[in-house]
Amino acid sequence: MFLSCNQVSAFERDQGDSTLYKGIHDEFSSMVDTLIECFCDDLHIEADQLVNALKQQDNSARMSLQQRVSS
């Protein structure tokens, strides 16, 4: 949804409008922050608990898409 709403040729290399890029980045960052806050609220945890859990996750083994979806 986000990408379809922001299909303003923002990713064409010959268009060097950094203001446009920054605006899209800021909007995307805000959306991600909101989603993380809602996720934490749903789990009744603080954001720092989520960060610590993610830091402890072992990512040394590469998983296939099927393995990631089924776990």
PDB file of C-alpha atoms in Angstrom:
ATOM      1  CA  MET A   1       0.000   0.000   0.000  1.00  0.00           C
ATOM      2  CA  PHE A   2       2.772   2.428   0.930  1.00  0.00           C
ATOM      3  CA  LEU A   3       4.643   1.910  -2.325  1.00  0.00           C
ATOM      4  CA  SER A   4       1.538   2.243  -4.475  1.00  0.00           C
ATOM      5  CA  CYS A   5       0.681   5.515  -2.741  1.00  0.00           C
ATOM      6  CA  ASN A   6       4.206   6.831  -3.323  1.00  0.00           C
ATOM      7  CA  GLN A   7       4.750   5.880  -6.948  1.00  0.00           C
ATOM      8  CA  VAL A   8       5.956   9.350  -7.839  1.00  0.00           C
ATOM      9  CA  SER A   9       8.999   8.210  -9.775  1.00  0.00           C
ATOM     10  CA  ALA A  10      10.927   8.677  -6.564  1.00  0.00           C
ATOM     11  CA  PHE A  11      13.257   5.856  -7.395  1.00  0.00           C
ATOM     12  CA  GLU A  12      14.373   6.937 -10.844  1.00  0.00           C
ATOM     13  CA  ARG A  13      18.110   7.614 -10.802  1.00  0.00           C
ATOM     14  CA  ASP A  14      17.989  10.696 -13.000  1.00  0.00           C
ATOM     15  CA  GLN A  15      15.618  12.474 -10.637  1.00  0.00           C
ATOM     16  CA  GLY A  16      17.777  13.962  -7.888  1.00  0.00           C
ATOM     17  CA  ASP A  17      15.116  15.531  -5.678  1.00  0.00           C
ATOM     18  CA  SER A  18      16.494  14.783  -2.211  1.00  0.00           C
ATOM     19  CA  THR A  19      13.564  16.621  -0.607  1.00  0.00           C
ATOM     20  CA  LEU A  20      11.191  14.111  -2.181  1.00  0.00           C
ATOM     21  CA  TYR A  21      13.342  11.193  -0.982  1.00  0.00           C
ATOM     22  CA  LYS A  22      13.504  12.614   2.545  1.00  0.00           C
ATOM     23  CA  GLY A  23       9.741  13.116   2.686  1.00  0.00           C
ATOM     24  CA  ILE A  24       9.066   9.546   1.591  1.00  0.00           C
ATOM     25  CA  HIS A  25      11.688   8.235   4.029  1.00  0.00           C
ATOM     26  CA  ASP A  26      10.216  10.234   6.919  1.00  0.00           C
ATOM     27  CA  GLU A  27       6.705   8.986   6.135  1.00  0.00           C
ATOM     28  CA  PHE A  28       7.914   5.384   5.893  1.00  0.00           C
ATOM     29  CA  SER A  29       9.880   5.696   9.157  1.00  0.00           C
ATOM     30  CA  SER A  30       6.816   7.052  10.915  1.00  0.00           C
ATOM     31  CA  MET A  31       4.701   4.184   9.602  1.00  0.00           C
ATOM     32  CA  VAL A  32       7.262   1.588  10.785  1.00  0.00           C
ATOM     33  CA  ASP A  33       7.476   3.238  14.223  1.00  0.00           C
ATOM     34  CA  THR A  34       3.683   3.091  14.544  1.00  0.00           C
ATOM     35  CA  LEU A  35       3.588  -0.565  13.495  1.00  0.00           C
ATOM     36  CA  ILE A  36       6.282  -1.470  16.037  1.00  0.00           C
ATOM     37  CA  GLU A  37       4.454   0.431  18.790  1.00  0.00           C
ATOM     38  CA  CYS A  38       1.201  -1.376  17.964  1.00  0.00           C
ATOM     39  CA  PHE A  39       2.995  -4.736  17.881  1.00  0.00           C
ATOM     40  CA  CYS A  40       4.489  -4.084  21.321  1.00  0.00           C
ATOM     41  CA  ASP A  41       1.118  -2.930  22.667  1.00  0.00           C
ATOM     42  CA  ASP A  42      -0.534  -6.108  21.372  1.00  0.00           C
ATOM     43  CA  LEU A  43       2.100  -8.231  23.137  1.00  0.00           C
ATOM     44  CA  HIS A  44       2.022  -6.046  26.280  1.00  0.00           C
ATOM     45  CA  ILE A  45       5.776  -5.488  26.139  1.00  0.00           C
ATOM     46  CA  GLU A  46       8.042  -2.469  26.048  1.00  0.00           C
ATOM     47  CA  ALA A  47       9.972  -1.593  22.893  1.00  0.00           C
ATOM     48  CA  ASP A  48      13.301  -2.256  24.633  1.00  0.00           C
ATOM     49  CA  GLN A  49      12.138  -5.809  25.404  1.00  0.00           C
ATOM     50  CA  LEU A  50      11.512  -6.349  21.704  1.00  0.00           C
ATOM     51  CA  VAL A  51      14.924  -4.921  20.820  1.00  0.00           C
ATOM     52  CA  ASN A  52      16.657  -7.194  23.347  1.00  0.00           C
ATOM     53  CA  ALA A  53      14.793 -10.266  22.077  1.00  0.00           C
ATOM     54  CA  LEU A  54      15.733  -9.458  18.490  1.00  0.00           C
ATOM     55  CA  LYS A  55      19.378  -8.948  19.460  1.00  0.00           C
ATOM     56  CA  GLN A  56      19.441 -12.388  21.076  1.00  0.00           C
ATOM     57  CA  GLN A  57      17.980 -14.088  17.999  1.00  0.00           C
ATOM     58  CA  ASP A  58      20.500 -16.431  16.353  1.00  0.00           C
ATOM     59  CA  ASN A  59      20.657 -15.502  12.677  1.00  0.00           C
ATOM     60  CA  SER A  60      23.766 -17.510  11.884  1.00  0.00           C
ATOM     61  CA  ALA A  61      21.844 -20.246  10.050  1.00  0.00           C
ATOM     62  CA  ARG A  62      20.226 -19.244   6.770  1.00  0.00           C
ATOM     63  CA  MET A  63      16.597 -20.344   6.532  1.00  0.00           C
ATOM     64  CA  SER A  64      14.611 -20.871   3.383  1.00  0.00           C
ATOM     65  CA  LEU A  65      11.381 -18.956   2.883  1.00  0.00           C
ATOM     66  CA  GLN A  66       9.421 -22.149   3.574  1.00  0.00           C
ATOM     67  CA  GLN A  67      11.249 -22.641   6.879  1.00  0.00           C
ATOM     68  CA  ARG A  68      10.603 -19.051   7.927  1.00  0.00           C
ATOM     69  CA  VAL A  69       6.910 -19.240   7.080  1.00  0.00           C
ATOM     70  CA  SER A  70       6.346 -22.565   8.841  1.00  0.00           C
ATOM     71  CA  SER A  71       8.111 -21.653  12.095  1.00  0.00           C
TER      72      SER A  71
END
